[in-house]
Amino acid sequence: MTVTRLDDVRLTALAEDLADLLTDTVDGGASVGFLAPLDRAEAVAWWRGRAAAVAAGRLAVWVAREEGRVTGTVALALPDKPNSGHRAELVKLMVGRGARGRGLGRTLLTVAEEAAAAAGITLLHLDTETDSPAEHLYRSAGWTAVGTIPDYAANPAGALRPTTLYFKRIGAATAGG
């Protein structure tokens, strides 16, 4: 398995493979912002729409591949405000159903955390569906739950579900406590 950071050109070139991962993730019940069934053309267009943010440095995207096939992805959304350059949001951590249970989610999370620290980011945050399998990953990786918002977003089946907000201090912030 290899994990690589994508520039805008490579993201566009992999948009169809990433769309397959996205539709598989949504079909598998993961709440990543889309309702099921997710139209493949919509998923391709969504990924292609991320290329401008990647080119502008507002989004960093990594992709995991095994035997040439996209099996996972993770991204960091970087803020554009002067007072928030120290933080980033972890977004769209996805692992294909056929690749789950082998530590790929943890690997992708670690890659994003290490890249953020190397870039001088000291605080990461995210939200995830409450009581989802992702919560176990974040908690076991040292993320701290801040609180829960009821009826935050619809899951892929369309039911409103709560979300839990998490944060993690990384890099220089962890050295001093």
mmCIF file with all atom_site columns, C-alpha atoms in Angstrom:
data_model
loop_
_atom_site.group_PDB
_atom_site.id
_atom_site.type_symbol
_atom_site.label_atom_id
_atom_site.label_alt_id
_atom_site.label_comp_id
_atom_site.label_asym_id
_atom_site.label_entity_id
_atom_site.label_seq_id
_atom_site.pdbx_PDB_ins_code
_atom_site.Cartn_x
_atom_site.Cartn_y
_atom_site.Cartn_z
_atom_site.occupancy
_atom_site.B_iso_or_equiv
_atom_site.pdbx_formal_charge
_atom_site.auth_seq_id
_atom_site.auth_comp_id
_atom_site.auth_asym_id
_atom_site.auth_atom_id
_atom_site.pdbx_PDB_model_num
ATOM 1   C CA . MET A 1 1   ? 0.000   0.000  0.000   1.00 0.00 ? 1   MET A CA 1
ATOM 2   C CA . THR A 1 2   ? 1.179   3.499  -0.822  1.00 0.00 ? 2   THR A CA 1
ATOM 3   C CA . VAL A 1 3   ? -0.138  6.830  0.442   1.00 0.00 ? 3   VAL A CA 1
ATOM 4   C CA . THR A 1 4   ? 0.642   9.916  -1.629  1.00 0.00 ? 4   THR A CA 1
ATOM 5   C CA . ARG A 1 5   ? -0.336  13.549 -1.502  1.00 0.00 ? 5   ARG A CA 1
ATOM 6   C CA . LEU A 1 6   ? -2.175  14.716 -4.603  1.00 0.00 ? 6   LEU A CA 1
ATOM 7   C CA . ASP A 1 7   ? -1.664  17.961 -6.450  1.00 0.00 ? 7   ASP A CA 1
ATOM 8   C CA . ASP A 1 8   ? -4.560  19.376 -8.463  1.00 0.00 ? 8   ASP A CA 1
ATOM 9   C CA . VAL A 1 9   ? -3.508  17.595 -11.667 1.00 0.00 ? 9   VAL A CA 1
ATOM 10  C CA . ARG A 1 10  ? -3.241  14.177 -10.017 1.00 0.00 ? 10  ARG A CA 1
ATOM 11  C CA . LEU A 1 11  ? -6.504  14.720 -8.135  1.00 0.00 ? 11  LEU A CA 1
ATOM 12  C CA . THR A 1 12  ? -8.282  15.475 -11.413 1.00 0.00 ? 12  THR A CA 1
ATOM 13  C CA . ALA A 1 13  ? -6.684  12.419 -13.038 1.00 0.00 ? 13  ALA A CA 1
ATOM 14  C CA . LEU A 1 14  ? -7.864  10.206 -10.166 1.00 0.00 ? 14  LEU A CA 1
ATOM 15  C CA . ALA A 1 15  ? -11.352 11.771 -9.879  1.00 0.00 ? 15  ALA A CA 1
ATOM 16  C CA . GLU A 1 16  ? -13.101 8.687  -11.259 1.00 0.00 ? 16  GLU A CA 1
ATOM 17  C CA . ASP A 1 17  ? -11.265 6.319  -8.905  1.00 0.00 ? 17  ASP A CA 1
ATOM 18  C CA . LEU A 1 18  ? -11.932 8.662  -5.976  1.00 0.00 ? 18  LEU A CA 1
ATOM 19  C CA . ALA A 1 19  ? -15.599 8.791  -7.011  1.00 0.00 ? 19  ALA A CA 1
ATOM 20  C CA . ASP A 1 20  ? -15.747 4.995  -6.827  1.00 0.00 ? 20  ASP A CA 1
ATOM 21  C CA . LEU A 1 21  ? -14.350 5.180  -3.289  1.00 0.00 ? 21  LEU A CA 1
ATOM 22  C CA . LEU A 1 22  ? -16.832 7.901  -2.334  1.00 0.00 ? 22  LEU A CA 1
ATOM 23  C CA . THR A 1 23  ? -19.860 6.020  -3.686  1.00 0.00 ? 23  THR A CA 1
ATOM 24  C CA . ASP A 1 24  ? -18.685 2.812  -1.982  1.00 0.00 ? 24  ASP A CA 1
ATOM 25  C CA . THR A 1 25  ? -18.246 4.667  1.315   1.00 0.00 ? 25  THR A CA 1
ATOM 26  C CA . VAL A 1 26  ? -21.701 6.256  1.111   1.00 0.00 ? 26  VAL A CA 1
ATOM 27  C CA . ASP A 1 27  ? -23.314 2.971  0.025   1.00 0.00 ? 27  ASP A CA 1
ATOM 28  C CA . GLY A 1 28  ? -21.649 1.395  3.071   1.00 0.00 ? 28  GLY A CA 1
ATOM 29  C CA . GLY A 1 29  ? -23.456 3.828  5.375   1.00 0.00 ? 29  GLY A CA 1
ATOM 30  C CA . ALA A 1 30  ? -20.666 6.259  6.216   1.00 0.00 ? 30  ALA A CA 1
ATOM 31  C CA . SER A 1 31  ? -21.849 9.796  6.804   1.00 0.00 ? 31  SER A CA 1
ATOM 32  C CA . VAL A 1 32  ? -19.451 11.883 4.725   1.00 0.00 ? 32  VAL A CA 1
ATOM 33  C CA . GLY A 1 33  ? -21.873 14.511 3.474   1.00 0.00 ? 33  GLY A CA 1
ATOM 34  C CA . PHE A 1 34  ? -23.847 12.640 0.820   1.00 0.00 ? 34  PHE A CA 1
ATOM 35  C CA . LEU A 1 35  ? -27.123 10.739 0.608   1.00 0.00 ? 35  LEU A CA 1
ATOM 36  C CA . ALA A 1 36  ? -27.427 7.231  -0.830  1.00 0.00 ? 36  ALA A CA 1
ATOM 37  C CA . PRO A 1 37  ? -27.547 6.220  -3.515  1.00 0.00 ? 37  PRO A CA 1
ATOM 38  C CA . LEU A 1 38  ? -24.875 8.664  -4.644  1.00 0.00 ? 38  LEU A CA 1
ATOM 39  C CA . ASP A 1 39  ? -24.801 9.126  -8.407  1.00 0.00 ? 39  ASP A CA 1
ATOM 40  C CA . ARG A 1 40  ? -21.320 8.325  -9.728  1.00 0.00 ? 40  ARG A CA 1
ATOM 41  C CA . ALA A 1 41  ? -21.323 11.357 -12.063 1.00 0.00 ? 41  ALA A CA 1
ATOM 42  C CA . GLU A 1 42  ? -22.112 13.575 -9.060  1.00 0.00 ? 42  GLU A CA 1
ATOM 43  C CA . ALA A 1 43  ? -19.237 11.989 -7.127  1.00 0.00 ? 43  ALA A CA 1
ATOM 44  C CA . VAL A 1 44  ? -16.806 12.536 -10.031 1.00 0.00 ? 44  VAL A CA 1
ATOM 45  C CA . ALA A 1 45  ? -17.905 16.175 -10.322 1.00 0.00 ? 45  ALA A CA 1
ATOM 46  C CA . TRP A 1 46  ? -17.513 16.670 -6.575  1.00 0.00 ? 46  TRP A CA 1
ATOM 47  C CA . TRP A 1 47  ? -13.929 15.403 -6.642  1.00 0.00 ? 47  TRP A CA 1
ATOM 48  C CA . ARG A 1 48  ? -13.054 17.465 -9.716  1.00 0.00 ? 48  ARG A CA 1
ATOM 49  C CA . GLY A 1 49  ? -14.473 20.470 -7.892  1.00 0.00 ? 49  GLY A CA 1
ATOM 50  C CA . ARG A 1 50  ? -11.830 20.039 -5.166  1.00 0.00 ? 50  ARG A CA 1
ATOM 51  C CA . ALA A 1 51  ? -8.940  20.621 -7.606  1.00 0.00 ? 51  ALA A CA 1
ATOM 52  C CA . ALA A 1 52  ? -9.108  24.422 -7.379  1.00 0.00 ? 52  ALA A CA 1
ATOM 53  C CA . ALA A 1 53  ? -8.833  24.331 -3.575  1.00 0.00 ? 53  ALA A CA 1
ATOM 54  C CA . VAL A 1 54  ? -5.869  21.953 -3.836  1.00 0.00 ? 54  VAL A CA 1
ATOM 55  C CA . ALA A 1 55  ? -4.170  24.228 -6.395  1.00 0.00 ? 55  ALA A CA 1
ATOM 56  C CA . ALA A 1 56  ? -4.757  27.246 -4.128  1.00 0.00 ? 56  ALA A CA 1
ATOM 57  C CA . GLY A 1 57  ? -3.280  25.464 -1.091  1.00 0.00 ? 57  GLY A CA 1
ATOM 58  C CA . ARG A 1 58  ? -6.577  25.498 0.826   1.00 0.00 ? 58  ARG A CA 1
ATOM 59  C CA . LEU A 1 59  ? -6.986  21.712 0.704   1.00 0.00 ? 59  LEU A CA 1
ATOM 60  C CA . ALA A 1 60  ? -4.423  18.936 1.070   1.00 0.00 ? 60  ALA A CA 1
ATOM 61  C CA . VAL A 1 61  ? -5.550  15.495 -0.144  1.00 0.00 ? 61  VAL A CA 1
ATOM 62  C CA . TRP A 1 62  ? -3.848  12.126 0.291   1.00 0.00 ? 62  TRP A CA 1
ATOM 63  C CA . VAL A 1 63  ? -4.823  8.909  -1.426  1.00 0.00 ? 63  VAL A CA 1
ATOM 64  C CA . ALA A 1 64  ? -4.037  5.317  -0.470  1.00 0.00 ? 64  ALA A CA 1
ATOM 65  C CA . ARG A 1 65  ? -3.627  2.760  -3.235  1.00 0.00 ? 65  ARG A CA 1
ATOM 66  C CA . GLU A 1 66  ? -3.191  -0.987 -3.187  1.00 0.00 ? 66  GLU A CA 1
ATOM 67  C CA . GLU A 1 67  ? -2.328  -2.792 -6.390  1.00 0.00 ? 67  GLU A CA 1
ATOM 68  C CA . GLY A 1 68  ? -3.192  0.355  -8.352  1.00 0.00 ? 68  GLY A CA 1
ATOM 69  C CA . ARG A 1 69  ? -6.652  0.666  -6.800  1.00 0.00 ? 69  ARG A CA 1
ATOM 70  C CA . VAL A 1 70  ? -7.746  3.621  -4.621  1.00 0.00 ? 70  VAL A CA 1
ATOM 71  C CA . THR A 1 71  ? -8.633  2.205  -1.209  1.00 0.00 ? 71  THR A CA 1
ATOM 72  C CA . GLY A 1 72  ? -8.726  5.301  0.995   1.00 0.00 ? 72  GLY A CA 1
ATOM 73  C CA . THR A 1 73  ? -8.328  9.035  1.265   1.00 0.00 ? 73  THR A CA 1
ATOM 74  C CA . VAL A 1 74  ? -8.043  11.833 3.800   1.00 0.00 ? 74  VAL A CA 1
ATOM 75  C CA . ALA A 1 75  ? -7.841  15.601 3.500   1.00 0.00 ? 75  ALA A CA 1
ATOM 76  C CA . LEU A 1 76  ? -6.998  18.680 5.518   1.00 0.00 ? 76  LEU A CA 1
ATOM 77  C CA . ALA A 1 77  ? -8.989  21.860 4.928   1.00 0.00 ? 77  ALA A CA 1
ATOM 78  C CA . LEU A 1 78  ? -6.779  24.842 5.662   1.00 0.00 ? 78  LEU A CA 1
ATOM 79  C CA . PRO A 1 79  ? -8.406  28.092 6.810   1.00 0.00 ? 79  PRO A CA 1
ATOM 80  C CA . ASP A 1 80  ? -7.943  31.326 4.910   1.00 0.00 ? 80  ASP A CA 1
ATOM 81  C CA . LYS A 1 81  ? -8.265  33.744 7.833   1.00 0.00 ? 81  LYS A CA 1
ATOM 82  C CA . PRO A 1 82  ? -5.206  35.457 9.357   1.00 0.00 ? 82  PRO A CA 1
ATOM 83  C CA . ASN A 1 83  ? -6.098  34.400 12.904  1.00 0.00 ? 83  ASN A CA 1
ATOM 84  C CA . SER A 1 84  ? -6.429  30.691 12.157  1.00 0.00 ? 84  SER A CA 1
ATOM 85  C CA . GLY A 1 85  ? -3.261  29.681 10.324  1.00 0.00 ? 85  GLY A CA 1
ATOM 86  C CA . HIS A 1 86  ? -2.329  27.397 13.224  1.00 0.00 ? 86  HIS A CA 1
ATOM 87  C CA . ARG A 1 87  ? -5.268  25.038 12.706  1.00 0.00 ? 87  ARG A CA 1
ATOM 88  C CA . ALA A 1 88  ? -6.834  22.790 10.081  1.00 0.00 ? 88  ALA A CA 1
ATOM 89  C CA . GLU A 1 89  ? -9.913  20.634 9.743   1.00 0.00 ? 89  GLU A CA 1
ATOM 90  C CA . LEU A 1 90  ? -9.559  16.914 9.062   1.00 0.00 ? 90  LEU A CA 1
ATOM 91  C CA . VAL A 1 91  ? -12.124 16.054 6.378   1.00 0.00 ? 91  VAL A CA 1
ATOM 92  C CA . LYS A 1 92  ? -13.230 13.104 4.260   1.00 0.00 ? 92  LYS A CA 1
ATOM 93  C CA . LEU A 1 93  ? -11.304 10.286 5.908   1.00 0.00 ? 93  LEU A CA 1
ATOM 94  C CA . MET A 1 94  ? -12.659 7.364  3.881   1.00 0.00 ? 94  MET A CA 1
ATOM 95  C CA . VAL A 1 95  ? -11.659 3.725  3.623   1.00 0.00 ? 95  VAL A CA 1
ATOM 96  C CA . GLY A 1 96  ? -13.279 1.469  1.031   1.00 0.00 ? 96  GLY A CA 1
ATOM 97  C CA . ARG A 1 97  ? -15.352 -1.367 2.426   1.00 0.00 ? 97  ARG A CA 1
ATOM 98  C CA . GLY A 1 98  ? -12.971 -3.981 0.993   1.00 0.00 ? 98  GLY A CA 1
ATOM 99  C CA . ALA A 1 99  ? -9.972  -2.398 2.747   1.00 0.00 ? 99  ALA A CA 1
ATOM 100 C CA . ARG A 1 100 ? -11.430 -1.957 6.233   1.00 0.00 ? 100 ARG A CA 1
ATOM 101 C CA . GLY A 1 101 ? -10.119 -3.638 9.351   1.00 0.00 ? 101 GLY A CA 1
ATOM 102 C CA . ARG A 1 102 ? -6.449  -3.573 8.310   1.00 0.00 ? 102 ARG A CA 1
ATOM 103 C CA . GLY A 1 103 ? -5.345  -0.263 9.861   1.00 0.00 ? 103 GLY A CA 1
ATOM 104 C CA . LEU A 1 104 ? -5.703  1.915  6.754   1.00 0.00 ? 104 LEU A CA 1
ATOM 105 C CA . GLY A 1 105 ? -7.857  4.485  8.574   1.00 0.00 ? 105 GLY A CA 1
ATOM 106 C CA . ARG A 1 106 ? -5.196  4.818  11.272  1.00 0.00 ? 106 ARG A CA 1
ATOM 107 C CA . THR A 1 107 ? -2.467  5.111  8.616   1.00 0.00 ? 107 THR A CA 1
ATOM 108 C CA . LEU A 1 108 ? -4.313  7.878  6.776   1.00 0.00 ? 108 LEU A CA 1
ATOM 109 C CA . LEU A 1 109 ? -5.028  9.705  10.026  1.00 0.00 ? 109 LEU A CA 1
ATOM 110 C CA . THR A 1 110 ? -1.353  9.528  10.998  1.00 0.00 ? 110 THR A CA 1
ATOM 111 C CA . VAL A 1 111 ? -0.237  10.782 7.573   1.00 0.00 ? 111 VAL A CA 1
ATOM 112 C CA . ALA A 1 112 ? -2.538  13.808 7.861   1.00 0.00 ? 112 ALA A CA 1
ATOM 113 C CA . GLU A 1 113 ? -1.479  14.551 11.442  1.00 0.00 ? 113 GLU A CA 1
ATOM 114 C CA . GLU A 1 114 ? 2.236   14.305 10.611  1.00 0.00 ? 114 GLU A CA 1
ATOM 115 C CA . ALA A 1 115 ? 1.887   16.485 7.501   1.00 0.00 ? 115 ALA A CA 1
ATOM 116 C CA . ALA A 1 116 ? -0.038  19.076 9.495   1.00 0.00 ? 116 ALA A CA 1
ATOM 117 C CA . ALA A 1 117 ? 2.636   19.155 12.199  1.00 0.00 ? 117 ALA A CA 1
ATOM 118 C CA . ALA A 1 118 ? 5.378   19.481 9.570   1.00 0.00 ? 118 ALA A CA 1
ATOM 119 C CA . ALA A 1 119 ? 3.496   22.463 8.106   1.00 0.00 ? 119 ALA A CA 1
ATOM 120 C CA . GLY A 1 120 ? 3.359   24.191 11.494  1.00 0.00 ? 120 GLY A CA 1
ATOM 121 C CA . ILE A 1 121 ? -0.261  23.322 12.258  1.00 0.00 ? 121 ILE A CA 1
ATOM 122 C CA . THR A 1 122 ? -0.716  22.873 16.006  1.00 0.00 ? 122 THR A CA 1
ATOM 123 C CA . LEU A 1 123 ? -4.445  22.189 16.250  1.00 0.00 ? 123 LEU A CA 1
ATOM 124 C CA . LEU A 1 124 ? -6.697  19.870 14.256  1.00 0.00 ? 124 LEU A CA 1
ATOM 125 C CA . HIS A 1 125 ? -10.459 19.543 14.499  1.00 0.00 ? 125 HIS A CA 1
ATOM 126 C CA . LEU A 1 126 ? -13.163 17.403 12.919  1.00 0.00 ? 126 LEU A CA 1
ATOM 127 C CA . ASP A 1 127 ? -16.749 16.307 13.249  1.00 0.00 ? 127 ASP A CA 1
ATOM 128 C CA . THR A 1 128 ? -18.085 12.800 12.838  1.00 0.00 ? 128 THR A CA 1
ATOM 129 C CA . GLU A 1 129 ? -21.402 11.037 13.222  1.00 0.00 ? 129 GLU A CA 1
ATOM 130 C CA . THR A 1 130 ? -21.977 10.191 16.870  1.00 0.00 ? 130 THR A CA 1
ATOM 131 C CA . ASP A 1 131 ? -21.689 6.459  17.640  1.00 0.00 ? 131 ASP A CA 1
ATOM 132 C CA . SER A 1 132 ? -20.142 5.746  14.219  1.00 0.00 ? 132 SER A CA 1
ATOM 133 C CA . PRO A 1 133 ? -17.170 3.389  13.807  1.00 0.00 ? 133 PRO A CA 1
ATOM 134 C CA . ALA A 1 134 ? -15.010 6.452  13.101  1.00 0.00 ? 134 ALA A CA 1
ATOM 135 C CA . GLU A 1 135 ? -15.420 7.613  16.690  1.00 0.00 ? 135 GLU A CA 1
ATOM 136 C CA . HIS A 1 136 ? -13.433 4.637  17.974  1.00 0.00 ? 136 HIS A CA 1
ATOM 137 C CA . LEU A 1 137 ? -10.573 5.506  15.600  1.00 0.00 ? 137 LEU A CA 1
ATOM 138 C CA . TYR A 1 138 ? -10.415 9.140  16.693  1.00 0.00 ? 138 TYR A CA 1
ATOM 139 C CA . ARG A 1 139 ? -10.656 8.397  20.395  1.00 0.00 ? 139 ARG A CA 1
ATOM 140 C CA . SER A 1 140 ? -7.992  5.688  20.219  1.00 0.00 ? 140 SER A CA 1
ATOM 141 C CA . ALA A 1 141 ? -5.704  8.081  18.305  1.00 0.00 ? 141 ALA A CA 1
ATOM 142 C CA . GLY A 1 142 ? -5.818  10.641 21.106  1.00 0.00 ? 142 GLY A CA 1
ATOM 143 C CA . TRP A 1 143 ? -8.516  12.980 19.808  1.00 0.00 ? 143 TRP A CA 1
ATOM 144 C CA . THR A 1 144 ? -10.670 14.720 22.429  1.00 0.00 ? 144 THR A CA 1
ATOM 145 C CA . ALA A 1 145 ? -14.454 14.917 22.145  1.00 0.00 ? 145 ALA A CA 1
ATOM 146 C CA . VAL A 1 146 ? -15.714 18.432 22.767  1.00 0.00 ? 146 VAL A CA 1
ATOM 147 C CA . GLY A 1 147 ? -19.453 17.954 22.503  1.00 0.00 ? 147 GLY A CA 1
ATOM 148 C CA . THR A 1 148 ? -22.354 16.649 20.485  1.00 0.00 ? 148 THR A CA 1
ATOM 149 C CA . ILE A 1 149 ? -24.787 18.546 18.273  1.00 0.00 ? 149 ILE A CA 1
ATOM 150 C CA . PRO A 1 150 ? -28.174 16.839 17.841  1.00 0.00 ? 150 PRO A CA 1
ATOM 151 C CA . ASP A 1 151 ? -29.725 16.376 14.381  1.00 0.00 ? 151 ASP A CA 1
ATOM 152 C CA . TYR A 1 152 ? -26.609 17.841 12.744  1.00 0.00 ? 152 TYR A CA 1
ATOM 153 C CA . ALA A 1 153 ? -26.721 16.050 9.403   1.00 0.00 ? 153 ALA A CA 1
ATOM 154 C CA . ALA A 1 154 ? -28.596 13.361 7.570   1.00 0.00 ? 154 ALA A CA 1
ATOM 155 C CA . ASN A 1 155 ? -26.850 10.023 7.268   1.00 0.00 ? 155 ASN A CA 1
ATOM 156 C CA . PRO A 1 156 ? -26.772 8.329  3.838   1.00 0.00 ? 156 PRO A CA 1
ATOM 157 C CA . ALA A 1 157 ? -30.250 6.902  4.474   1.00 0.00 ? 157 ALA A CA 1
ATOM 158 C CA . GLY A 1 158 ? -31.611 10.396 5.118   1.00 0.00 ? 158 GLY A CA 1
ATOM 159 C CA . ALA A 1 159 ? -32.137 10.147 8.892   1.00 0.00 ? 159 ALA A CA 1
ATOM 160 C CA . LEU A 1 160 ? -30.974 13.117 10.967  1.00 0.00 ? 160 LEU A CA 1
ATOM 161 C CA . ARG A 1 161 ? -28.108 12.091 13.257  1.00 0.00 ? 161 ARG A CA 1
ATOM 162 C CA . PRO A 1 162 ? -26.042 13.858 15.891  1.00 0.00 ? 162 PRO A CA 1
ATOM 163 C CA . THR A 1 163 ? -22.399 14.701 15.303  1.00 0.00 ? 163 THR A CA 1
ATOM 164 C CA . THR A 1 164 ? -19.554 14.820 17.798  1.00 0.00 ? 164 THR A CA 1
ATOM 165 C CA . LEU A 1 165 ? -16.851 17.471 17.532  1.00 0.00 ? 165 LEU A CA 1
ATOM 166 C CA . TYR A 1 166 ? -13.236 16.487 18.208  1.00 0.00 ? 166 TYR A CA 1
ATOM 167 C CA . PHE A 1 167 ? -9.874  18.249 18.435  1.00 0.00 ? 167 PHE A CA 1
ATOM 168 C CA . LYS A 1 168 ? -6.253  17.232 18.775  1.00 0.00 ? 168 LYS A CA 1
ATOM 169 C CA . ARG A 1 169 ? -3.175  19.310 19.566  1.00 0.00 ? 169 ARG A CA 1
ATOM 170 C CA . ILE A 1 170 ? -0.201  18.264 17.482  1.00 0.00 ? 170 ILE A CA 1
ATOM 171 C CA . GLY A 1 171 ? 3.352   19.337 16.704  1.00 0.00 ? 171 GLY A CA 1
ATOM 172 C CA . ALA A 1 172 ? 4.765   22.168 18.815  1.00 0.00 ? 172 ALA A CA 1
ATOM 173 C CA . ALA A 1 173 ? 1.626   22.401 20.951  1.00 0.00 ? 173 ALA A CA 1
ATOM 174 C CA . THR A 1 174 ? 2.065   18.848 22.258  1.00 0.00 ? 174 THR A CA 1
ATOM 175 C CA . ALA A 1 175 ? 5.695   19.413 23.281  1.00 0.00 ? 175 ALA A CA 1
ATOM 176 C CA . GLY A 1 176 ? 4.791   21.996 25.915  1.00 0.00 ? 176 GLY A CA 1
ATOM 177 C CA . GLY A 1 177 ? 1.583   20.399 27.118  1.00 0.00 ? 177 GLY A CA 1
#
